Amino acid sequence: MAVLIDLVLLSMLAITALRVIFLKDLFAVVMLFGIYSLLSALIFVNLDAVDVAFTEAAVGAGISTVLMLSTLALTGRTEKENKRSSVLPLLVVIATGAALIYGTLDMPPFGAADNPIHQHVAPRYIEESPKEVGLPNLVTSVLASYRGFDTFGETVVVFSAMVGVLSLLGAARRRENSDDAAVIVAGFKGHKVLRVVAKLIIPLIILFALYVQFHGDFGPGGGFQAGVIAAAAFILYALVFSLSHAMQVVSPKFLQLLASLGVLLYASVGIYSMLKGGHFLDYNKLAADPLVGQHFGILIIELGVGIAVFAVMLSIFYAFAHQVERSTIK
Amino acid sequence: MLVLDIVSSILLMTGIFFGFSGAVGLFRFPDFFTRVHAASITDSIAVILIIAGLLLQTSFDLNTAKLMFILMFLMITSPTASHALAKSARHGGLLTLGESKQQQKQQKEQMQQQEAGQ
Amino acid sequence: MTAVLAAVCIAILVIMALALTRAMKAPTVYDRILGVNMFGTKTVLFIAVVGYLMGRPEFLDIAIVYALINFIGMVAVLRYFEYTAPID
Amino acid sequence: MHLGLWVVVLSLFWLLLSGYMQPMLLSFGAISVLLVVLVIKRMANVDQELKQVDFRLSIFRYLPWLLKEIMSSSFHVTKLIWSSPKDLSPTLAKISLKNIPKEKRVLYANSITLTPGTLSLDINKHEITVHALEAASVDELNEGAMERKIAGLWPKKGEEK
């Protein structure tokens, strides 16, 4: 049964991907990408990888659609005709592909039960983590505790993505004279139903994000997903009530502060555990009982991740949307 | 327990029937606005029936509440999305079936008048 | 009961395939959005049903996320039209 | 919608989502609800639209009726899909809003969209533009069963004459 569902989903995924390649209308491409990420999230669900599906749902279908659309608003909607011959790129791609396939020949067979990863790493996590970390959700134990360094690195990468976008597009500033902003606002003022429904649903989205943040230890979820969902709520507000309104609720400056605060919060847990005589991010030293220490450590670093991701996502959206507004006004 | 299962199966199957009909309507109806009606079948009655069918499968705990939330969110957001989409389409200049027929008729008449004038 | 749920799963997949076809071959850009939106709501249902089929009701959390995120995506698409007029 | 009511709704939402009754998670819940209320307040200060969202529990009296309505019109539209979709006579009509108080108009518009066969296209101060699959559904709306149901949901303060 699960295999059948997988096959159907995968073939739908392949058809969507093929259609995306041959479409010239980039708007249609963005729409199909939305479907693509919905499909891949469904495959993750079907494979029982709930946390990954969660992330894909929030990031792939939500934030990336919004960001790609704002990029389209900046760049234009049709793909440029490529006049150059595609023989050389094709050759390069074929050569690289062949090299990669040759490389996989040495790898252990895909999905076989006697692969090294199923011999040492996975069983250890499954058997020892309830004793060592003590969280019901194994994925969170691995991500936040065993792989705490990686997750810290990822958070820093997300942060530097924000720095990159802001330095390319310019940081959005709160506009003082709201005359030109009024032009934009007028466009969506007509959507009364949308405004009322958004008003009703935004608080629920934010609360749901906070629920995801604090229940990452028990079920699917955690800081990353929570940050993205919360950012999506504010993006909805910005889309419906205009960017300048959103910037008055959460200012870009405050977001930049929050983003660095999130990363620092994560790092400070590491440094604190070093001061306590452990290694960097050694949660066992945070409290007298190692399990309690683990629990506290994970809670705080997840909070750091959540804050950082939220602030970064929203800042990037602000930067794009601000640029779009500026380019349409002039 | 068996009665619940039967009722829930009936609900699920009816929901699927409506959902399928709506999806077919997406192809059989002549213009965009009528197709929104077809899609709204799958968004309203099919969702209600399928979630109701699943509700009977729960043991009336937190999952029941979560299913209710999903139903509630969909009932709030999907008509809003349909409305906003139809509104944008209308403001974007898409004509309804009657209007476009009328427009064609007018154009034809104009053409005929021009021909008669020549 | 599992058989019924499995059948429902397959049926939702069929409906999703129809919506996908509409989104791919759309006469107007609005039809495309309509197809994508319908695909999104069916995804929510699919996740909920699969959750029960596989005996993992925690999937409902993901279904909730989808129900919310799908709406935001739709609003973003409509907002995009404020800046650029549709072509086809 | 009043801030106090929001606190109740949000707390309920949290409890039903979480289901954990440990003091630590409950306090996280309290903090979260507070945070969200803070955000609501900030948003309301910026856009001045807090009052636009009006929600009362009496809406639950309306839902069964709406459900029945959705059922019957779904049957109707389904019949149309399978029988003769080519000779539809879709119509546009304007429905007056003068009997519906301001804060219930969105509910009215969404109820129209939610019942298959009718779709609200546009809404302004005086009327809703409705697209219907058949002229009969517009007549039904004009008869005003839904209008009366919604208008009678809760009395508006200071308007009881």
XYZ file of C-alpha atoms in Angstrom:
697
model
C 0.000 0.000 0.000
C 2.667 2.476 1.078
C 4.728 1.466 -1.940
C 1.823 2.125 -4.267
C 1.224 5.578 -2.769
C 4.934 6.292 -3.042
C 4.947 5.332 -6.702
C 1.954 7.500 -7.535
C 3.430 10.459 -5.662
C 6.841 10.011 -7.251
C 5.412 9.852 -10.751
C 3.380 12.989 -10.093
C 6.580 14.582 -8.822
C 8.474 13.591 -11.953
C 5.736 14.912 -14.259
C 5.674 18.207 -12.385
C 9.453 18.516 -12.599
C 9.430 17.810 -16.345
C 6.678 20.342 -16.922
C 8.665 22.941 -14.948
C 11.688 22.471 -17.210
C 9.749 23.183 -20.404
C 7.648 26.094 -19.182
C 8.741 29.584 -20.182
C 6.214 31.392 -18.000
C 8.053 31.767 -14.708
C 4.891 32.476 -12.772
C 3.531 29.090 -13.776
C 6.879 27.635 -12.746
C 6.510 29.093 -9.264
C 3.004 27.668 -8.972
C 4.181 24.241 -10.039
C 7.084 24.479 -7.618
C 4.483 24.943 -4.906
C 2.911 21.665 -5.991
C 6.352 20.084 -6.228
C 7.118 20.817 -2.614
C 3.658 19.683 -1.519
C 4.311 16.397 -3.279
C 7.754 15.922 -1.814
C 6.369 16.657 1.646
C 3.721 13.996 1.056
C 6.461 11.541 0.175
C 8.235 12.402 3.422
C 4.988 11.855 5.303
C 4.587 8.527 3.616
C 8.154 7.586 4.561
C 7.294 8.470 8.156
C 9.821 11.335 8.222
C 7.452 13.672 9.997
C 9.957 16.367 10.980
C 11.280 16.704 7.442
C 7.749 16.871 6.050
C 7.010 19.585 8.561
C 9.964 21.661 7.383
C 9.173 21.072 3.733
C 5.574 22.126 4.346
C 6.533 25.373 5.990
C 9.571 26.294 3.908
C 8.878 24.783 0.501
C 5.210 25.535 0.077
C 5.103 28.713 2.118
C 8.158 30.905 2.392
C 9.873 29.935 -0.844
C 6.720 30.559 -2.890
C 6.454 33.996 -1.344
C 10.138 34.783 -1.905
C 10.146 33.498 -5.469
C 7.078 35.549 -6.275
C 8.686 38.678 -4.883
C 11.771 37.945 -6.964
C 9.529 37.590 -10.014
C 7.931 40.915 -9.262
C 11.441 42.369 -9.397
C 12.761 40.579 -12.446
C 9.874 39.952 -14.804
C 7.797 37.006 -15.688
C 9.120 35.278 -18.778
C 12.302 33.355 -19.156
C 14.817 34.882 -21.548
C 15.396 33.036 -24.781
C 18.753 31.284 -24.658
C 20.448 31.642 -28.027
C 23.657 29.769 -27.301
C 24.074 26.189 -28.341
C 23.488 23.731 -25.555
C 25.884 21.048 -26.720
C 28.769 21.948 -24.443
C 26.655 22.258 -21.269
C 25.017 18.960 -22.137
C 28.424 17.299 -22.467
C 29.546 18.739 -19.145
C 26.368 17.547 -17.459
C 26.682 14.075 -18.946
C 30.335 13.820 -17.884
C 29.557 14.989 -14.346
C 26.600 12.658 -14.127
C 28.669 9.725 -15.292
C 31.380 10.549 -12.745
C 28.799 10.721 -9.977
C 27.239 7.425 -10.993
C 30.714 5.887 -11.114
C 31.270 7.237 -7.609
C 28.105 5.582 -6.295
C 29.311 2.175 -7.496
C 31.619 2.020 -4.497
C 28.908 2.914 -2.066
C 27.042 0.222 -0.108
C 23.775 -0.830 -1.785
C 20.954 1.648 -1.267
C 18.702 0.791 1.636
C 20.365 -2.526 2.464
C 20.000 -3.540 6.083
C 23.711 -4.352 6.552
C 24.967 -0.896 5.521
C 27.446 0.590 8.005
C 25.012 3.344 9.003
C 22.506 0.750 10.150
C 25.195 -1.147 12.056
C 26.687 1.506 14.325
C 25.222 4.999 14.126
C 21.481 4.503 13.944
C 21.235 1.701 16.549
C 23.290 3.761 18.971
C 20.964 6.747 18.629
C 17.913 4.544 18.960
C 19.176 2.583 21.956
C 21.175 5.130 23.905
C 19.354 8.408 23.331
C 16.491 7.719 25.766
C 19.153 7.180 28.468
C 21.538 9.933 27.364
C 19.168 12.680 26.243
C 15.783 11.455 27.379
C 13.522 13.103 24.803
C 10.534 11.295 23.281
C 11.300 12.737 19.829
C 14.483 11.071 18.635
C 14.917 13.502 15.752
C 15.192 16.408 18.147
C 17.742 14.522 20.260
C 19.891 13.922 17.211
C 19.557 17.408 15.769
C 19.887 19.425 18.922
C 22.144 17.287 21.080
C 24.253 14.754 19.172
C 24.523 17.018 16.153
C 24.424 20.262 18.112
C 27.501 21.538 16.296
C 25.897 21.007 12.879
C 22.723 22.726 13.924
C 24.726 25.630 15.253
C 26.498 25.809 11.910
C 23.151 25.785 10.113
C 21.849 28.593 12.246
C 24.923 30.635 11.437
C 24.412 29.860 7.727
C 20.826 31.085 7.933
C 22.069 34.198 9.671
C 24.704 34.843 7.028
C 22.034 34.366 4.352
C 20.284 37.332 5.875
C 23.499 39.334 5.919
C 24.019 38.458 2.262
C 20.517 39.414 1.156
C 20.562 42.639 3.131
C 23.913 43.682 1.713
C 22.736 42.949 -1.841
C 19.240 44.406 -1.709
C 19.766 46.971 1.018
C 18.066 46.818 4.379
C 14.434 47.851 4.403
C 13.786 50.942 6.440
C 10.576 52.056 7.978
C 9.236 54.805 5.772
C 8.416 57.991 7.628
C 6.324 59.748 4.996
C 3.569 57.315 4.215
C 2.279 59.102 1.110
C 3.787 56.786 -1.441
C 2.971 53.807 0.728
C -0.678 54.741 0.466
C -0.587 53.967 -3.235
C 0.280 50.386 -2.510
C -2.147 50.041 0.376
C -5.045 51.139 -1.789
C -4.638 48.071 -3.959
C -5.507 45.589 -1.265
C -7.887 47.703 0.724
C -10.667 46.435 -1.502
C -10.173 42.892 -0.281
C -12.280 43.330 2.793
C -12.993 39.652 3.309
C -9.300 38.912 3.127
C -8.479 41.563 5.698
C -10.990 40.323 8.230
C -10.066 36.674 7.781
C -6.366 37.463 7.982
C -7.002 39.355 11.182
C -8.808 36.350 12.605
C -6.267 33.779 11.554
C -2.898 35.486 12.131
C -3.004 35.164 15.950
C -3.859 31.494 15.590
C -0.920 30.949 13.234
C 1.485 32.653 15.638
C 0.202 30.621 18.569
C 0.513 27.466 16.516
C 4.104 28.410 15.733
C 4.809 28.816 19.441
C 3.195 25.441 20.106
C 5.491 23.892 17.518
C 8.453 25.644 19.139
C 7.818 24.300 22.624
C 6.644 20.816 21.666
C 9.606 19.926 19.470
C 10.803 17.614 22.245
C 7.632 15.545 22.167
C 6.463 15.484 18.587
C 7.407 16.730 15.155
C 8.609 20.298 15.121
C 11.187 22.499 16.749
C 12.806 25.861 16.401
C 13.330 25.856 12.667
C 9.747 25.030 11.733
C 8.350 27.330 14.394
C 10.449 30.255 13.179
C 9.300 29.764 9.614
C 5.618 29.467 10.534
C 5.747 32.565 12.732
C 7.480 34.478 9.943
C 4.763 33.292 7.560
C 2.123 34.792 9.848
C 3.794 38.201 9.731
C 4.295 37.874 5.984
C 0.558 37.305 5.669
C 0.029 40.477 7.649
C 2.418 42.371 5.384
C 0.733 41.012 2.265
C -2.762 41.901 3.356
C -2.206 45.093 5.345
C 0.817 46.440 3.428
C 4.485 46.336 4.205
C 4.650 49.609 6.067
C 2.019 48.387 8.538
C 3.998 45.232 9.148
C 7.145 47.261 9.652
C 5.397 49.268 12.304
C 4.442 46.100 14.151
C 7.889 44.520 13.897
C 10.547 46.921 12.740
C 13.420 45.769 10.485
C 15.975 47.042 12.993
C 14.391 44.956 15.738
C 14.495 41.919 13.475
C 18.196 42.336 12.820
C 18.694 42.526 16.554
C 16.578 39.402 17.074
C 18.487 37.443 14.449
C 21.811 38.064 16.120
C 20.254 37.465 19.512
C 19.078 34.029 18.385
C 22.535 33.008 17.195
C 24.135 34.427 20.335
C 21.666 32.572 22.539
C 22.723 29.332 20.902
C 26.411 30.157 21.210
C 26.071 31.272 24.816
C 24.772 27.829 25.804
C 27.982 26.415 24.372
C 30.182 28.909 26.152
C 28.308 28.492 29.418
C 28.841 24.757 29.293
C 32.562 25.412 28.673
C 32.666 27.652 31.732
C 31.073 24.842 33.697
C 34.009 22.669 32.746
C 32.556 20.740 29.838
C 33.092 20.933 26.101
C 31.366 23.390 23.786
C 27.597 22.630 23.798
C 28.022 19.906 26.434
C 24.519 20.112 27.890
C 25.253 17.531 30.564
C 27.122 20.178 32.542
C 24.237 22.657 32.549
C 22.561 21.129 35.578
C 23.433 18.712 38.335
C 21.473 15.936 36.660
C 22.783 15.352 33.118
C 19.281 14.569 31.778
C 17.887 17.812 33.164
C 20.898 19.585 31.676
C 20.204 18.052 28.295
C 16.598 19.112 28.509
C 17.472 22.715 29.382
C 20.176 22.916 26.768
C 17.924 21.671 23.984
C 15.115 23.968 25.053
C 17.350 27.031 24.943
C 19.137 26.264 21.712
C 15.812 25.457 20.015
C 14.590 28.830 21.187
C 17.720 30.408 19.721
C 17.154 28.641 16.406
C 13.486 29.655 16.383
C 14.219 33.320 17.077
C 17.036 33.456 14.530
C 15.066 31.722 11.770
C 11.990 33.852 12.382
C 13.963 37.076 12.262
C 16.015 36.065 9.233
C 13.037 34.901 7.165
C 11.050 38.019 7.914
C 14.029 40.317 7.238
C 14.641 38.674 3.889
C 10.997 39.091 3.001
C 11.107 42.735 4.090
C 14.175 43.345 1.941
C 12.528 41.826 -1.140
C 9.135 43.420 -0.632
C 10.692 46.799 0.069
C 12.626 46.581 -3.170
C 9.450 45.622 -5.063
C 7.550 48.562 -3.638
C 10.357 50.960 -4.472
C 10.635 49.729 -8.029
C 6.871 50.019 -8.630
C 6.556 53.498 -7.147
C 9.251 55.012 -9.310
C -17.983 0.098 17.286
C -19.084 -1.555 14.058
C -21.896 0.932 13.550
C -19.447 3.808 13.896
C -17.170 2.214 11.335
C -19.992 1.804 8.858
C -21.207 5.362 9.319
C -17.672 6.675 8.964
C -17.105 4.624 5.796
C -20.293 5.993 4.299
C -19.257 9.545 5.152
C -15.788 9.041 3.675
C -17.141 7.490 0.498
C -19.724 10.209 -0.035
C -17.012 12.785 0.566
C -14.836 11.147 -2.043
C -17.722 11.036 -4.485
C -18.289 14.776 -4.108
C -14.586 15.508 -4.294
C -14.258 13.506 -7.457
C -17.305 15.180 -8.992
C -15.820 18.567 -8.226
C -12.517 17.601 -9.831
C -14.373 16.425 -12.919
C -16.310 19.663 -12.934
C -12.975 21.428 -13.060
C -12.702 20.079 -16.600
C -16.326 19.952 -17.716
C -17.383 23.469 -16.820
C -17.005 26.060 -19.565
C -15.265 29.062 -17.973
C -13.161 30.045 -14.991
C -15.964 31.346 -12.784
C -18.077 28.234 -13.183
C -14.995 26.142 -12.477
C -14.595 27.946 -9.150
C -18.015 26.576 -8.244
C -16.855 23.072 -9.050
C -13.728 23.514 -6.950
C -15.802 24.863 -4.086
C -17.668 21.547 -3.918
C -14.437 19.745 -3.207
C -13.459 22.455 -0.766
C -16.665 22.514 1.231
C -18.789 19.383 1.231
C -16.000 16.925 0.466
C -13.795 18.326 3.219
C -16.659 18.323 5.712
C -17.667 14.743 4.952
C -14.145 13.311 4.916
C -13.146 15.022 8.153
C -16.438 13.958 9.715
C -15.644 10.403 8.665
C -12.214 10.635 10.271
C -13.703 12.196 13.405
C -15.653 9.014 14.006
C -12.370 7.086 13.831
C -10.830 8.999 16.722
C -11.320 7.959 20.294
C -12.561 11.490 21.066
C -9.340 12.882 22.432
C -6.933 15.610 21.329
C -6.898 14.291 17.796
C -10.581 15.042 17.573
C -9.801 18.628 18.505
C -7.034 18.815 15.927
C -9.309 17.490 13.194
C -11.870 20.091 14.216
C -9.180 22.759 13.917
C -8.290 21.570 10.429
C -11.949 21.643 9.447
C -12.338 25.099 10.942
C -9.254 26.498 9.213
C -10.286 25.084 5.867
C -13.818 26.374 6.269
C -12.473 29.844 6.976
C -9.632 29.990 4.482
C -10.944 28.170 1.417
C -13.986 30.369 0.730
C -11.796 33.389 1.391
C -9.220 32.176 -1.098
C -11.901 31.413 -3.705
C -13.475 34.803 -3.187
C -10.164 36.646 -3.401
C -9.158 34.692 -6.479
C -12.458 35.325 -8.258
C -12.255 38.957 -7.299
C -8.731 39.294 -8.667
C -9.800 37.518 -11.842
C -12.677 39.928 -12.276
C -10.497 42.960 -11.617
C -7.870 41.509 -13.907
C -10.465 41.721 -16.662
C -11.630 38.140 -16.980
C -15.217 38.112 -18.226
C -17.946 35.733 -17.180
C -19.527 33.472 -19.734
C -22.559 35.683 -20.323
C -20.476 38.808 -20.634
C -18.014 37.353 -23.089
C -20.877 36.071 -25.255
C -22.366 39.535 -25.212
C -19.023 41.051 -26.117
C -18.628 38.696 -29.030
C -22.114 39.568 -30.210
C -21.347 43.269 -30.005
C -18.124 42.831 -31.904
C -19.962 40.880 -34.566
C -22.593 43.593 -34.862
C -19.909 46.245 -35.136
C -18.198 44.272 -37.857
C -21.479 43.913 -39.705
C -22.186 47.626 -39.364
C -18.753 48.450 -40.695
C -19.265 46.116 -43.607
C -22.670 47.627 -44.284
C -21.119 51.115 -44.148
C -18.544 50.185 -46.729
C -11.662 -0.117 8.078
C -8.083 -0.039 6.792
C -9.346 -1.021 3.352
C -11.778 1.889 3.339
C -9.080 4.325 4.423
C -6.725 2.969 1.775
C -9.405 3.416 -0.868
C -9.989 6.958 0.327
C -6.244 7.615 0.068
C -6.149 6.412 -3.518
C -9.258 8.403 -4.377
C -7.747 11.594 -2.950
C -4.640 10.894 -5.010
C -6.819 10.668 -8.114
C -8.477 13.988 -7.261
C -5.033 15.486 -6.707
C -3.898 14.197 -10.082
C -6.899 15.873 -11.703
C -6.113 19.144 -9.961
C -2.479 18.788 -11.028
C -3.542 18.302 -14.640
C -5.642 21.444 -14.401
C -2.693 23.348 -12.949
C -0.427 22.178 -15.752
C -2.760 22.670 -18.685
C -4.684 25.756 -17.748
C -6.580 27.956 -20.176
C -6.069 31.038 -18.002
C -3.613 31.829 -15.271
C -6.484 31.915 -12.769
C -7.381 28.334 -13.602
C -3.812 27.445 -12.780
C -4.068 29.077 -9.378
C -7.413 27.385 -8.809
C -5.816 24.026 -9.560
C -2.916 24.702 -7.208
C -5.244 25.810 -4.436
C -7.369 22.721 -4.812
C -4.249 20.584 -4.808
C -3.269 22.219 -1.521
C -6.547 21.507 0.250
C -6.524 17.927 -0.976
C -2.988 17.593 0.413
C -4.317 18.507 3.832
C -6.981 15.814 3.588
C -4.487 13.300 2.283
C -2.126 13.821 5.206
C -4.975 13.499 7.682
C -6.203 10.257 6.107
C -2.698 8.784 5.786
C -2.168 9.601 9.461
C -5.077 7.341 10.349
C -4.138 4.733 7.793
C -0.665 4.409 9.262
C -1.879 4.794 12.813
C 0.103 7.994 13.320
C -2.322 10.744 14.291
C 0.618 13.103 14.962
C 0.457 13.786 11.246
C -2.461 16.058 12.038
C 0.009 18.745 13.107
C 1.424 18.765 9.605
C -2.056 18.908 8.137
C -2.749 22.005 10.242
C 0.453 23.640 9.000
C -0.617 22.942 5.440
C -4.077 24.338 5.926
C -2.494 27.574 7.167
C 0.464 27.824 4.794
C -1.597 27.092 1.701
C -3.696 30.142 2.429
C -0.635 32.356 2.800
C 0.674 31.104 -0.524
C -2.623 31.978 -2.194
C -2.593 35.476 -0.744
C 0.985 35.960 -1.947
C -0.005 34.904 -5.454
C -2.918 37.320 -5.546
C -0.752 40.068 -4.124
C 1.732 39.452 -6.906
C -0.952 40.404 -9.417
C -1.153 43.805 -7.807
C 2.278 44.563 -9.189
C 2.212 42.768 -12.500
C -0.749 42.306 -14.785
C -1.339 38.701 -15.852
C -0.301 37.903 -19.394
C -2.514 35.097 -20.612
C -13.092 41.037 18.732
C -12.322 41.849 22.294
C -8.849 41.172 23.673
C -10.282 39.242 26.616
C -12.098 36.903 24.270
C -8.872 36.432 22.333
C -7.139 35.330 25.537
C -9.835 32.709 26.112
C -9.795 31.479 22.516
C -6.000 31.319 22.370
C -5.683 29.517 25.701
C -8.248 26.981 24.600
C -6.420 26.546 21.304
C -3.150 25.937 23.140
C -4.615 23.441 25.596
C -6.305 21.440 22.870
C -3.175 21.412 20.737
C -0.773 20.553 23.511
C -2.704 18.361 25.893
C 0.245 18.301 28.298
C -0.668 19.429 31.756
C 2.873 19.724 33.161
C 3.561 23.029 34.876
C 6.479 23.819 32.563
C 4.482 23.465 29.354
C 1.510 25.232 30.873
C 3.720 28.187 31.710
C 5.115 28.155 28.184
C 1.514 28.241 27.038
C 0.766 31.220 29.232
C 3.826 33.050 27.915
C 2.857 32.227 24.335
C -0.698 33.455 24.767
C 0.621 36.662 26.310
C 3.035 37.146 23.437
C 0.318 36.643 20.842
C -2.026 39.040 22.624
C 0.783 41.571 22.615
C 1.166 41.133 18.877
C -2.604 41.465 18.370
C -2.558 44.680 20.330
C 0.346 46.065 18.328
C -1.335 45.144 15.072
C -4.592 46.697 16.198
C -2.764 49.904 17.094
C -1.266 50.045 13.624
C -4.257 49.220 11.449
C -7.149 50.220 13.723
C -9.164 47.212 12.666
C -9.548 45.213 15.843
C -13.281 45.792 15.944
C -13.755 44.444 12.445
C -13.429 40.895 13.614
C -16.531 40.060 15.535
C -16.914 36.569 16.828
C -19.555 35.257 19.154
C -20.336 31.795 20.315
C -23.811 32.098 18.879
C -22.224 31.416 15.502
C -22.599 27.750 16.405
C -26.353 28.110 16.119
C -25.840 29.149 12.531
C -23.484 26.376 11.460
C -25.976 23.459 11.334
C -28.227 25.478 9.059
C -25.258 26.388 6.856
C -24.248 22.727 6.736
C -27.728 21.728 5.552
C -27.590 24.458 2.930
C -24.155 23.300 1.734
C -25.443 19.728 1.487
C -28.436 20.521 -0.664
C -26.645 22.896 -2.998
C -23.728 20.467 -3.364
C -26.149 17.808 -4.571
C -27.518 20.283 -7.028
C -24.143 21.356 -8.448
C -22.961 17.741 -8.604
C -26.029 16.924 -10.677
C -25.118 19.793 -12.980
C -21.554 18.530 -13.363
C -22.618 15.056 -14.387
C -25.591 16.016 -16.519
C -25.234 19.029 -18.762
C -22.378 21.355 -17.949
C -22.362 22.891 -21.399
C -25.754 24.584 -21.188
C -25.292 26.386 -17.907
C -26.636 29.869 -17.594
C -24.250 31.548 -15.160
C -25.515 34.896 -13.940
C -24.132 37.899 -12.155
C -26.284 39.624 -9.587
C -25.973 42.253 -6.911
C -27.347 41.385 -3.511
C -28.203 44.251 -1.222
C -26.401 44.407 2.095
C -28.598 46.897 3.861
C -30.033 44.359 6.308
C -26.664 42.961 7.295
C -24.717 44.811 9.957
C -21.158 45.687 9.100
C -19.353 43.107 11.173
C -21.353 40.192 9.800
C -20.815 40.977 6.155
C -17.688 38.913 5.819
C -19.467 35.940 7.342
C -22.263 36.495 4.846
C -19.880 36.746 1.889
C -18.017 33.622 2.939
C -21.237 31.701 3.515
C -22.263 32.587 -0.027
C -18.956 31.319 -1.368
C -19.045 28.220 0.807
C -22.375 27.071 -0.602
C -21.582 25.637 -4.020
C -23.502 27.270 -6.819
C -22.995 30.793 -5.575
C -19.732 32.717 -5.339
C -19.221 36.184 -3.930
C -17.130 38.173 -6.360
C -16.956 41.559 -4.776
C -18.161 43.304 -1.699
C -18.608 46.980 -0.968
C -20.596 49.100 1.433
C -23.971 48.468 -0.116
C -23.962 45.215 -1.990
C -22.270 41.940 -2.769
C -21.688 40.960 -6.366
C -22.589 37.297 -6.665
C -21.792 34.910 -9.458
C -24.231 32.025 -9.613
C -24.363 28.927 -11.726
C -28.088 29.353 -12.184
C -30.508 32.222 -11.855
C -32.503 30.171 -9.362
C -29.736 30.358 -6.744
C -29.747 34.157 -6.941
C -33.488 34.215 -6.372
C -32.948 32.009 -3.362
C -30.417 34.466 -1.954
C -32.748 37.369 -2.622
C -35.480 35.615 -0.690
C -33.204 36.214 2.232
C -33.195 33.041 4.319
C -29.438 33.267 4.847
C -29.627 37.006 5.363
C -32.215 36.625 8.125
C -30.246 33.808 9.761
C -27.075 35.876 9.875
C -28.747 39.123 10.853
C -30.519 37.368 13.703
C -27.375 35.799 15.111
C -26.631 38.382 17.719
C -28.112 41.769 18.404
C -25.869 44.721 17.791
C -25.240 46.868 20.842
C -27.222 50.081 20.866
C -29.254 49.039 17.891
C -32.092 47.238 19.597
C -34.953 49.416 18.611
